[in-house]
Tab-separated table of C-alpha atoms in Angstrom:
chain	number	residue	atom	x	y	z
A	4	MET	CA	1.973	-24.690	-17.970
A	5	THR	CA	-1.687	-24.599	-19.028
A	6	THR	CA	-4.014	-21.880	-17.773
A	7	ASP	CA	-5.957	-24.435	-15.696
A	8	ALA	CA	-2.778	-25.733	-14.074
A	9	LEU	CA	-1.621	-22.172	-13.397
A	10	SER	CA	-4.998	-21.300	-11.861
A	11	SER	CA	-4.753	-24.343	-9.580
A	12	ARG	CA	-1.272	-23.273	-8.523
A	13	VAL	CA	-2.490	-19.761	-7.701
A	14	LEU	CA	-5.465	-21.117	-5.737
A	15	ARG	CA	-3.221	-23.369	-3.641
A	16	TYR	CA	-1.021	-20.347	-2.919
A	17	ALA	CA	-4.030	-18.192	-1.991
A	18	PHE	CA	-5.651	-20.891	0.166
A	19	ALA	CA	-2.362	-21.265	2.071
A	20	GLN	CA	-2.894	-17.659	3.238
A	21	GLY	CA	-6.652	-17.858	3.574
A	22	THR	CA	-9.081	-18.121	6.456
A	23	GLY	CA	-7.400	-19.642	9.500
A	24	ARG	CA	-3.910	-19.184	8.056
A	25	SER	CA	-3.704	-15.457	7.258
A	26	SER	CA	-2.585	-13.702	10.450
A	27	VAL	CA	0.978	-12.537	11.034
A	28	ALA	CA	2.308	-12.309	14.575
A	29	LEU	CA	6.056	-12.568	14.178
A	30	PRO	CA	9.090	-11.077	15.956
A	31	THR	CA	8.288	-7.498	16.910
A	32	HIS	CA	11.613	-6.026	17.983
A	33	PRO	CA	13.565	-4.263	15.226
A	34	GLY	CA	16.641	-6.256	16.204
A	35	ASP	CA	14.887	-9.260	14.695
A	36	LEU	CA	14.766	-7.597	11.272
A	37	PRO	CA	17.510	-6.909	8.740
A	38	GLY	CA	18.475	-3.283	8.235
A	39	LEU	CA	17.454	-3.066	4.615
A	40	ALA	CA	15.351	0.078	4.318
A	41	GLY	CA	18.167	2.210	2.868
A	42	LEU	CA	19.597	-0.246	0.338
A	43	LEU	CA	19.541	0.700	-3.334
A	44	PRO	CA	18.827	-1.916	-5.996
A	45	PRO	CA	21.685	-3.501	-7.946
A	46	GLY	CA	23.182	-1.366	-10.695
A	47	ALA	CA	22.522	1.940	-8.919
A	48	SER	CA	25.511	4.311	-8.868
A	49	PRO	CA	25.131	6.852	-6.027
A	50	GLU	CA	28.101	8.853	-7.324
A	51	HIS	CA	26.067	9.558	-10.471
A	52	ARG	CA	22.885	11.224	-9.322
A	53	THR	CA	20.622	14.182	-9.974
A	54	ARG	CA	19.581	16.182	-6.946
A	55	LEU	CA	15.839	16.496	-6.516
A	56	PRO	CA	14.333	19.974	-6.121
A	57	TYR	CA	13.659	21.495	-2.730
A	58	GLY	CA	10.422	23.189	-1.760
A	59	THR	CA	7.894	20.384	-2.265
A	60	THR	CA	6.515	20.948	1.229
A	61	GLU	CA	6.071	24.665	0.613
A	62	LEU	CA	4.187	23.945	-2.597
A	63	LEU	CA	1.901	21.497	-0.775
A	64	GLU	CA	1.347	24.016	2.017
A	65	GLY	CA	-0.223	26.293	-0.573
A	66	ALA	CA	-2.700	23.606	-1.655
A	67	ALA	CA	-5.738	23.334	0.632
A	68	TYR	CA	-7.098	19.857	1.341
A	69	PRO	CA	-8.897	18.346	-0.516
A	70	GLY	CA	-9.520	20.499	-3.597
A	71	GLY	CA	-6.345	22.599	-3.710
A	72	ARG	CA	-3.694	21.913	-6.320
A	73	CYS	CA	-0.071	22.972	-6.743
A	74	ALA	CA	1.190	25.248	-9.477
A	75	GLN	CA	2.450	23.367	-12.515
A	76	LEU	CA	6.243	23.392	-12.697
A	77	PRO	CA	8.864	21.990	-15.098
A	78	GLN	CA	10.006	19.548	-12.387
A	79	ALA	CA	6.475	18.502	-11.462
A	80	ILE	CA	7.216	14.759	-11.632
A	81	ASP	CA	10.139	15.177	-9.228
A	82	HIS	CA	7.901	16.996	-6.752
A	83	ALA	CA	5.223	14.345	-7.205
A	84	LEU	CA	7.690	11.529	-6.437
A	85	ILE	CA	8.808	13.332	-3.282
A	86	ALA	CA	5.208	13.915	-2.159
A	87	ALA	CA	4.183	10.323	-2.906
A	88	LEU	CA	7.143	8.372	-1.570
A	89	GLY	CA	9.600	10.774	0.066
A	90	LEU	CA	10.536	11.059	3.721
A	91	GLN	CA	8.141	12.913	6.004
A	92	ARG	CA	9.347	12.554	9.579
A	93	ALA	CA	11.441	10.478	11.977
A	94	GLU	CA	9.762	9.413	15.218
A	95	LEU	CA	12.647	8.841	17.611
A	96	CYS	CA	10.448	7.003	20.133
A	97	ASN	CA	9.262	4.583	17.451
A	98	PRO	CA	11.375	1.449	16.836
A	99	TYR	CA	10.460	1.816	13.159
A	100	PHE	CA	11.128	5.520	13.020
A	101	GLU	CA	11.213	6.326	9.294
A	102	HIS	CA	7.830	7.547	8.067
A	103	ARG	CA	6.539	8.474	4.634
A	104	ALA	CA	3.130	9.276	3.177
A	105	VAL	CA	2.635	5.525	2.677
A	106	PRO	CA	2.558	2.787	5.333
A	107	SER	CA	4.992	-0.104	5.047
A	108	VAL	CA	5.626	-3.371	6.838
A	109	ARG	CA	7.869	-2.381	9.762
A	110	SER	CA	9.142	0.573	7.690
A	111	LEU	CA	10.995	-1.782	5.333
A	112	PHE	CA	9.546	-0.161	2.156
A	113	PRO	CA	10.042	-2.963	-0.399
A	114	VAL	CA	8.676	-0.864	-3.294
A	115	HIS	CA	11.174	1.119	-5.375
A	116	ALA	CA	10.285	3.884	-7.842
A	117	PHE	CA	12.237	4.255	-11.088
A	118	LEU	CA	12.133	7.072	-13.634
A	119	THR	CA	13.061	6.394	-17.263
A	120	GLY	CA	13.226	8.527	-20.386
A	121	GLY	CA	15.594	10.855	-22.199
A	122	GLY	CA	18.294	8.211	-22.328
A	123	ARG	CA	18.464	7.801	-18.544
A	124	ARG	CA	17.198	5.202	-16.116
A	125	GLN	CA	17.172	6.264	-12.489
A	126	VAL	CA	15.936	5.088	-9.105
A	127	LEU	CA	14.427	7.341	-6.458
A	128	ASP	CA	16.754	7.543	-3.440
A	129	VAL	CA	14.802	9.313	-0.722
A	130	HIS	CA	17.742	9.314	1.693
A	131	ARG	CA	20.041	11.179	-0.706
A	132	HIS	CA	17.090	13.261	-1.992
A	133	ALA	CA	18.160	12.339	-5.501
A	134	LEU	CA	17.491	10.293	-8.594
A	135	VAL	CA	20.387	7.856	-8.833
A	136	ASP	CA	21.518	6.609	-12.229
A	137	LEU	CA	21.380	2.922	-13.070
A	138	ASP	CA	24.223	1.272	-14.938
A	139	ARG	CA	21.953	0.445	-17.870
A	140	ALA	CA	21.244	3.634	-19.782
A	141	GLY	CA	18.164	3.879	-21.968
A	142	SER	CA	17.746	4.932	-25.561
A	143	PRO	CA	16.994	8.621	-26.263
A	144	ASP	CA	13.508	7.759	-27.535
A	145	GLU	CA	12.546	5.591	-24.532
A	146	PRO	CA	9.195	6.763	-23.098
A	147	ARG	CA	9.228	8.746	-19.894
A	148	ARG	CA	7.803	6.408	-17.299
A	149	VAL	CA	7.571	5.925	-13.570
A	150	LEU	CA	8.029	2.256	-12.744
A	151	LEU	CA	7.045	0.776	-9.384
A	152	ALA	CA	8.707	-2.547	-8.563
A	153	GLY	CA	8.717	-4.459	-5.287
A	154	ARG	CA	11.685	-6.396	-3.956
A	155	TYR	CA	10.424	-9.435	-2.047
A	156	THR	CA	13.692	-9.971	-0.205
A	157	ARG	CA	13.376	-6.634	1.572
A	158	LEU	CA	10.991	-8.566	3.839
A	159	PRO	CA	12.605	-11.232	6.062
A	160	SER	CA	12.267	-14.854	4.994
A	161	PHE	CA	10.082	-15.707	8.018
A	162	TYR	CA	7.186	-13.993	6.201
A	163	GLY	CA	7.098	-16.945	3.804
A	164	ARG	CA	4.395	-16.612	1.142
A	165	LEU	CA	3.330	-13.298	2.669
A	166	ARG	CA	6.494	-11.772	1.215
A	167	GLY	CA	4.546	-11.822	-2.027
A	168	THR	CA	1.163	-10.672	-0.770
A	169	LEU	CA	2.507	-7.870	1.427
A	170	THR	CA	4.851	-6.539	-1.264
A	171	GLU	CA	2.066	-6.511	-3.847
A	172	LEU	CA	-0.284	-4.796	-1.389
A	173	GLU	CA	2.376	-2.102	-1.035
A	174	LEU	CA	2.536	-1.788	-4.828
A	175	GLY	CA	-1.162	-0.895	-4.784
A	176	ILE	CA	-0.608	1.526	-1.893
A	177	SER	CA	2.296	3.180	-3.737
A	178	LEU	CA	0.295	3.390	-6.967
A	179	ARG	CA	-2.505	5.291	-5.183
A	180	SER	CA	0.014	7.574	-3.476
A	181	LEU	CA	1.696	8.305	-6.819
A	182	ALA	CA	-1.671	8.951	-8.484
A	183	VAL	CA	-2.665	11.377	-5.701
A	184	ALA	CA	0.653	13.234	-5.959
A	185	MET	CA	0.463	13.440	-9.745
A	186	GLU	CA	-3.055	14.850	-9.476
A	187	LEU	CA	-1.845	17.445	-6.973
A	188	PHE	CA	0.896	18.584	-9.372
A	189	GLY	CA	-1.284	18.614	-12.488
A	190	LEU	CA	0.186	15.512	-14.126
A	191	SER	CA	-1.639	12.823	-16.056
A	192	GLY	CA	-0.448	9.358	-16.942
A	193	GLN	CA	-1.258	5.997	-18.443
A	194	LEU	CA	-0.959	2.821	-16.361
A	195	SER	CA	0.203	-0.461	-17.865
A	196	LEU	CA	-0.109	-3.660	-15.852
A	197	PRO	CA	2.813	-6.042	-16.363
A	198	THR	CA	2.742	-8.906	-18.835
A	199	SER	CA	6.445	-9.831	-18.944
A	200	GLY	CA	9.777	-9.269	-17.245
A	201	ALA	CA	11.134	-7.079	-20.038
A	202	LEU	CA	11.163	-3.952	-17.874
A	203	LEU	CA	13.033	-5.783	-15.116
A	204	GLU	CA	15.631	-6.777	-17.682
A	205	GLN	CA	15.882	-3.203	-18.997
A	206	LEU	CA	16.465	-1.854	-15.497
A	207	GLY	CA	19.004	-4.563	-14.727
A	208	LEU	CA	17.155	-5.697	-11.596
A	209	THR	CA	18.780	-8.971	-10.642
A	210	PRO	CA	18.241	-11.599	-9.514
A	211	GLU	CA	14.872	-11.351	-11.226
A	212	GLY	CA	13.480	-13.843	-8.729
A	213	GLU	CA	13.675	-11.197	-5.981
A	214	TRP	CA	11.462	-8.682	-7.811
A	215	THR	CA	7.852	-8.182	-8.791
A	216	TRP	CA	7.121	-7.265	-12.355
A	217	PRO	CA	6.831	-3.455	-12.398
A	218	LEU	CA	3.714	-1.341	-12.699
A	219	ALA	CA	4.403	1.293	-15.391
A	220	VAL	CA	2.962	4.814	-15.527
A	221	GLU	CA	3.768	6.597	-18.794
A	222	LEU	CA	3.909	10.370	-18.424
A	223	ASP	CA	3.987	11.845	-21.934
A	224	GLY	CA	1.295	11.513	-24.570
A	225	PRO	CA	-0.807	8.413	-25.212
A	226	GLY	CA	0.469	5.368	-23.411
A	227	SER	CA	2.379	2.709	-25.299
A	228	ALA	CA	2.380	-0.956	-24.452
A	229	CYS	CA	5.334	-2.071	-22.379
A	230	PRO	CA	8.011	-4.127	-24.164
A	231	GLN	CA	7.502	-7.867	-24.257
A	232	ARG	CA	9.759	-10.867	-24.111
A	233	GLU	CA	9.379	-14.616	-24.001
A	234	ARG	CA	8.038	-15.685	-20.644
A	235	ALA	CA	10.336	-17.868	-18.598
A	236	GLU	CA	10.172	-18.719	-14.930
A	237	ALA	CA	13.001	-17.218	-12.926
A	238	GLU	CA	15.317	-19.672	-11.209
A	239	VAL	CA	14.794	-19.183	-7.479
A	240	PRO	CA	16.604	-21.510	-5.052
A	241	ASP	CA	14.173	-20.831	-2.175
A	242	PRO	CA	11.076	-22.974	-2.961
A	243	VAL	CA	8.670	-20.681	-1.080
A	244	LEU	CA	10.019	-17.569	-2.813
A	245	ALA	CA	9.853	-19.469	-6.119
A	246	GLU	CA	6.128	-19.983	-5.510
A	247	VAL	CA	5.711	-16.265	-4.723
A	248	VAL	CA	7.455	-15.298	-7.958
A	249	ALA	CA	5.475	-17.774	-10.075
A	250	VAL	CA	2.163	-16.384	-8.801
A	251	ASN	CA	3.291	-12.826	-9.541
A	252	ARG	CA	4.183	-13.839	-13.103
A	253	ALA	CA	0.731	-15.407	-13.530
A	254	GLN	CA	-0.539	-11.875	-14.250
A	255	ALA	CA	0.492	-12.446	-17.847
A	256	ALA	CA	-2.458	-14.805	-18.271
A	257	SER	CA	-4.978	-12.191	-17.067
A	258	VAL	CA	-3.888	-8.803	-18.448
A	259	ASP	CA	-3.039	-7.595	-21.932
A	260	GLY	CA	-0.833	-4.646	-20.976
A	261	THR	CA	-2.986	-2.080	-22.770
A	262	PRO	CA	-2.368	1.346	-21.185
A	263	VAL	CA	-5.309	2.909	-19.334
A	264	GLU	CA	-5.788	6.403	-17.976
A	265	LEU	CA	-4.477	6.758	-14.444
A	266	GLY	CA	-7.453	9.015	-13.749
A	267	PRO	CA	-8.387	10.834	-10.541
A	268	ALA	CA	-7.313	9.404	-7.194
A	269	ILE	CA	-8.753	12.094	-4.883
A	270	PRO	CA	-12.499	12.220	-4.173
A	271	ALA	CA	-14.273	15.416	-5.125
A	272	ALA	CA	-16.552	15.211	-2.070
A	273	ALA	CA	-14.293	15.032	0.973
A	274	HIS	CA	-13.866	17.164	4.042
A	275	GLY	CA	-11.448	17.416	6.926
A	276	ARG	CA	-10.065	20.032	9.254
A	277	PRO	CA	-8.898	23.298	7.616
A	278	GLN	CA	-5.430	22.282	6.525
A	279	SER	CA	-3.078	21.884	3.600
A	280	TRP	CA	-2.042	18.785	1.723
A	281	ALA	CA	1.377	19.121	3.365
A	282	GLU	CA	-0.274	18.634	6.755
A	283	VAL	CA	-2.306	15.622	5.611
A	284	LEU	CA	0.747	13.799	4.248
A	285	TRP	CA	2.708	14.708	7.393
A	286	GLU	CA	-0.033	13.327	9.677
A	287	ARG	CA	-0.300	9.950	7.947
A	288	SER	CA	0.448	7.511	10.773
A	289	SER	CA	0.017	3.850	11.668
A	290	GLY	CA	-0.256	4.625	15.376
A	291	ARG	CA	2.315	5.193	18.092
A	292	MET	CA	3.668	3.963	21.396
A	293	PRO	CA	6.094	5.721	23.774
A	294	ARG	CA	9.667	4.772	24.792
A	295	GLY	CA	10.450	2.539	21.847
A	296	LEU	CA	7.601	0.109	22.541
A	297	THR	CA	5.894	-1.638	19.645
A	298	GLY	CA	2.245	-1.627	18.583
A	299	MET	CA	-0.241	1.211	18.898
A	300	SER	CA	-2.354	2.791	21.594
A	301	GLY	CA	-5.357	5.078	21.251
A	302	ARG	CA	-8.113	6.706	23.192
A	303	LEU	CA	-11.785	6.281	22.567
A	304	ARG	CA	-13.584	9.494	21.640
A	305	ARG	CA	-16.547	10.393	19.519
A	306	VAL	CA	-15.453	11.377	16.058
A	307	PRO	CA	-17.424	13.536	13.622
A	308	GLN	CA	-19.654	11.966	11.025
A	309	ALA	CA	-17.406	13.192	8.214
A	310	ALA	CA	-14.532	11.002	9.437
A	311	LEU	CA	-16.539	7.979	8.324
A	312	SER	CA	-18.535	9.363	5.410
A	313	ASP	CA	-15.367	10.776	3.848
A	314	ALA	CA	-13.786	7.344	4.122
A	315	GLY	CA	-16.626	6.137	1.923
A	316	SER	CA	-15.757	8.880	-0.571
A	317	TRP	CA	-12.131	7.703	-0.717
A	318	LEU	CA	-13.254	4.089	-1.149
A	319	GLY	CA	-15.562	5.194	-3.944
A	320	VAL	CA	-12.691	6.383	-6.171
A	321	PRO	CA	-12.039	3.344	-8.383
A	322	PRO	CA	-8.574	2.127	-9.399
A	323	PRO	CA	-7.484	2.809	-12.991
A	324	GLY	CA	-8.849	0.810	-15.877
A	325	GLU	CA	-11.777	-1.504	-16.446
A	326	LEU	CA	-9.974	-4.658	-15.283
A	327	LEU	CA	-8.936	-3.320	-11.867
A	328	ARG	CA	-12.392	-1.799	-11.433
A	329	ARG	CA	-13.973	-5.180	-12.038
A	330	VAL	CA	-11.589	-6.736	-9.528
A	331	ALA	CA	-12.547	-3.991	-7.054
A	332	GLY	CA	-16.133	-5.172	-7.443
A	333	ALA	CA	-15.049	-8.558	-6.075
A	334	VAL	CA	-13.413	-7.033	-2.975
A	335	ARG	CA	-15.848	-6.452	-0.119
A	336	VAL	CA	-15.231	-3.672	2.425
A	337	THR	CA	-16.735	-4.170	5.894
A	338	ALA	CA	-16.264	-1.623	8.681
A	339	ALA	CA	-16.707	-2.280	12.391
A	340	VAL	CA	-17.672	1.144	13.761
A	341	GLN	CA	-18.205	2.731	17.164
A	342	ALA	CA	-18.504	6.186	18.762
A	343	THR	CA	-19.071	8.008	15.473
A	344	ASP	CA	-21.640	10.796	15.096
A	345	GLY	CA	-24.514	9.857	12.809
A	346	TYR	CA	-23.641	6.146	12.796
A	347	GLN	CA	-24.956	3.369	14.990
A	348	ASP	CA	-22.304	1.112	16.560
A	349	GLY	CA	-22.061	-1.956	14.389
A	350	LEU	CA	-20.988	-3.367	11.036
A	351	TYR	CA	-21.232	-1.427	7.780
A	352	ARG	CA	-20.655	-2.457	4.181
A	353	ALA	CA	-19.289	-0.143	1.509
A	354	ALA	CA	-21.607	0.398	-1.461
A	355	GLY	CA	-19.900	2.703	-3.946
A	356	ASP	CA	-19.034	5.795	-1.938
A	357	ARG	CA	-21.589	5.094	0.806
A	358	LEU	CA	-21.575	2.973	3.944
A	359	GLU	CA	-24.709	0.965	4.651
A	360	LEU	CA	-25.571	-0.603	8.001
A	361	HIS	CA	-25.190	-4.374	7.823
A	362	ARG	CA	-25.844	-5.221	11.460
A	363	ALA	CA	-26.032	-3.348	14.753
A	364	ALA	CA	-23.264	-4.708	16.976
A	365	PRO	CA	-22.448	-2.805	20.174
A	366	GLY	CA	-19.063	-3.872	21.532
A	367	ILE	CA	-17.875	-5.304	18.211
A	368	LEU	CA	-14.423	-3.727	18.469
A	369	THR	CA	-13.855	-5.228	21.912
A	370	ASP	CA	-14.797	-8.604	20.442
A	371	LEU	CA	-12.364	-8.100	17.570
A	372	GLU	CA	-9.488	-7.201	19.903
A	373	ARG	CA	-9.702	-10.655	21.483
A	374	HIS	CA	-8.695	-12.084	18.111
A	375	TYR	CA	-5.884	-9.672	17.199
A	376	GLY	CA	-2.486	-11.347	16.970
A	377	TYR	CA	-0.458	-8.753	18.848
A	378	ARG	CA	-1.936	-8.739	22.354
A	379	LEU	CA	-1.604	-6.016	24.957
A	380	ALA	CA	1.627	-6.714	26.869
A	381	PRO	CA	4.303	-4.831	28.839
A	382	GLY	CA	6.280	-4.254	25.657
A	383	ASN	CA	3.447	-3.952	23.146
A	384	GLY	CA	0.365	-1.794	22.684
A	385	CYS	CA	-2.951	-3.092	21.346
A	386	ASP	CA	-5.984	-0.820	21.342
A	387	VAL	CA	-8.461	-2.222	18.849
A	388	ARG	CA	-11.202	-1.775	21.477
A	389	HIS	CA	-10.638	2.010	21.502
A	390	ALA	CA	-10.531	2.465	17.721
A	391	SER	CA	-13.212	4.384	15.844
A	392	ALA	CA	-13.338	1.861	13.007
A	393	VAL	CA	-11.656	-1.294	11.796
A	394	TRP	CA	-11.913	-1.801	8.056
A	395	PHE	CA	-11.775	-5.313	6.587
A	396	LEU	CA	-11.140	-5.881	2.884
A	397	SER	CA	-12.099	-9.402	1.892
A	398	ALA	CA	-12.705	-11.592	-1.137
A	399	SER	CA	-13.297	-15.148	-2.244
A	400	GLN	CA	-10.030	-16.529	-3.596
A	401	ARG	CA	-11.902	-18.963	-5.817
A	402	ARG	CA	-14.020	-16.194	-7.333
A	403	LEU	CA	-10.926	-14.069	-7.993
A	404	VAL	CA	-9.271	-16.850	-9.976
A	405	GLU	CA	-12.398	-18.107	-11.705
A	406	GLU	CA	-13.508	-14.642	-12.819
A	407	PHE	CA	-10.157	-12.988	-13.561
A	408	GLY	CA	-7.872	-15.906	-14.318
A	409	PRO	CA	-4.529	-16.822	-12.717
A	410	GLY	CA	-3.663	-13.160	-12.154
A	411	GLY	CA	-6.785	-12.507	-10.079
A	412	TRP	CA	-5.061	-12.942	-6.715
A	413	THR	CA	-2.266	-10.468	-7.513
A	414	LEU	CA	-4.668	-7.963	-9.064
A	415	ALA	CA	-6.741	-8.086	-5.867
A	416	GLN	CA	-3.661	-7.072	-3.869
A	417	TYR	CA	-3.207	-3.987	-6.074
A	418	VAL	CA	-6.854	-3.052	-5.577
A	419	THR	CA	-6.703	-3.644	-1.827
A	420	GLY	CA	-3.587	-1.471	-1.573
A	421	TRP	CA	-5.286	1.273	-3.595
A	422	LEU	CA	-8.291	1.284	-1.234
A	423	THR	CA	-6.071	1.088	1.848
A	424	GLN	CA	-4.082	4.204	0.960
A	425	GLY	CA	-7.350	6.075	0.533
A	426	LEU	CA	-8.364	5.054	4.065
A	427	CYS	CA	-4.963	6.130	5.395
A	428	LEU	CA	-5.138	9.602	3.836
A	429	ASN	CA	-8.711	10.113	4.986
A	430	ALA	CA	-7.748	9.169	8.542
A	431	ALA	CA	-4.841	11.629	8.471
A	432	ALA	CA	-7.169	14.393	7.290
A	433	HIS	CA	-9.326	13.798	10.378
A	434	GLY	CA	-6.524	13.511	12.926
A	435	LEU	CA	-6.706	9.715	13.149
A	436	TYR	CA	-4.143	7.000	12.673
A	437	ALA	CA	-4.758	4.129	10.236
A	438	ARG	CA	-2.808	0.909	10.763
A	439	PRO	CA	-2.895	-1.763	8.026
A	440	ALA	CA	-2.666	-5.249	9.552
A	441	ARG	CA	-2.808	-8.941	8.685
A	442	ALA	CA	-2.969	-9.993	12.342
A	443	PHE	CA	-6.634	-10.848	12.968
A	444	ASP	CA	-7.622	-14.486	13.374
A	445	GLY	CA	-9.267	-15.242	10.036
A	446	MET	CA	-11.839	-17.728	11.309
A	447	GLU	CA	-13.040	-15.438	14.093
A	448	ALA	CA	-13.074	-12.364	11.837
A	449	GLN	CA	-15.160	-14.280	9.307
A	450	ARG	CA	-17.661	-15.204	12.028
A	451	LEU	CA	-17.868	-11.761	13.642
A	452	LEU	CA	-18.163	-9.903	10.331
A	453	GLY	CA	-20.687	-12.257	8.774
A	454	LEU	CA	-18.476	-13.089	5.787
A	455	GLU	CA	-19.231	-15.926	3.392
A	456	PRO	CA	-17.649	-19.332	4.169
A	457	ASP	CA	-15.198	-19.016	1.265
A	458	GLU	CA	-14.383	-15.346	1.915
A	459	SER	CA	-11.009	-14.419	3.411
A	460	VAL	CA	-9.716	-11.143	4.803
A	461	LEU	CA	-7.055	-9.682	2.519
A	462	LEU	CA	-6.145	-6.812	4.856
A	463	ALA	CA	-7.538	-4.902	7.828
A	464	VAL	CA	-7.037	-1.212	8.668
A	465	ILE	CA	-7.398	-0.117	12.303
A	466	SER	CA	-8.267	3.573	12.639
A	467	GLY	CA	-8.579	5.654	15.779
A	468	THR	CA	-7.400	8.610	17.838
A	469	PRO	CA	-3.758	8.421	18.956
A	470	ARG	CA	-3.077	8.508	22.692
A	471	PHE	CA	0.625	9.387	22.582
A	472	THR	CA	2.243	12.387	20.934
A	473	GLU	CA	5.887	13.280	20.599
A	474	LEU	CA	8.118	15.810	18.893
A	475	PRO	CA	9.158	14.120	15.637
A	476	LEU	CA	11.974	15.259	13.436
A	477	ASP	CA	10.746	16.992	10.291
A	478	VAL	CA	12.807	15.566	7.433
A	479	ARG	CA	10.779	17.002	4.558
A	480	LEU	CA	12.639	18.925	1.853
């Protein structure tokens, strides 16, 4: 397929999720979803596993937010994986009760983390608190890498094309979480964007048509390019999933796989309540409801100026490498803000690490709630009108593909996920929840936010003060 034909295919895929077609308001009860969150990938052998170290929480308790760091230890990468992706708490009143430092669609967590090197290939199993061996062993000289790969089929088929977009957003979220954890434990790394399915083949992840190509973070020494192989489209019986997979593989036309420094993921200028990093990761929440009800509920209160200005600091930390930074320049961040010290109620645009007033708009969050897909109902909470801020990350699909080639759409999901995790951690540091969502009516959001006619919302993040509290189970180790 020529590059022009591939670009057209990607644009059709992106437009199918664009303005007027991008919200998700699907079955909300967990009984409507498959119980997949604990499944290991094929080839994993739970009887052959290495127990992860205990004490990660204690180490993080000794690191003050935001500038504190943990002592360097021989098992630093194990502690970093636990901090980035491990279990935090179980909320027994929440129908999706498993919670980690990263948000996930209905707690399904489609992104897996793998660790290779030293002749072993292993997958992180947070439920067994272990690294589980894969059937395919590596060579002794294989580089030590963390690989992040998303499994599309962890999301139910009714998500359609959004299986791809949501999984790749979570890859960007997981990459930021890993980068933060590595920074906390004094680790550096080199990121390689995928250009082939060779790493999937090495890990034995089959069928290949269920998986994203992995993001690779090399841990030792200068990064080396990931192995290559002849590109071939995976055979996928489901035509919608086949389209998802083909767009993911289109990255090969836009990236060269050259390793880039992972770099810092934590802003130098950030504030928050006096607390440790353990507390911040523990507090990361997408909002709560009581008695097993779905959705979120909050209470309107004035929040300090730093809650918003620090969000700008987190947004100002760019993703790794020149290519992703250029893509980040094509993603616009608009915040609808109310009841925040030092800020007028209205719409703000991110400019670097600052937020600039775009338009005064009293009552904007009440207006936005009218166009949120999950309405207030006896069994569901919806409290957009009481949020402190709703963040919208948007872009022109045509610009993404014209400027960055067929991989532009997928690269924008990585960038959006990276920015989203920054917003989530900042909210946690200020005692707020942050709920990523694709449920706003795209046409109305475009009108209310003053977006360009060809600009679509990639993701929104609703942030506010939680109304309900409970006694969760602490499952940190």
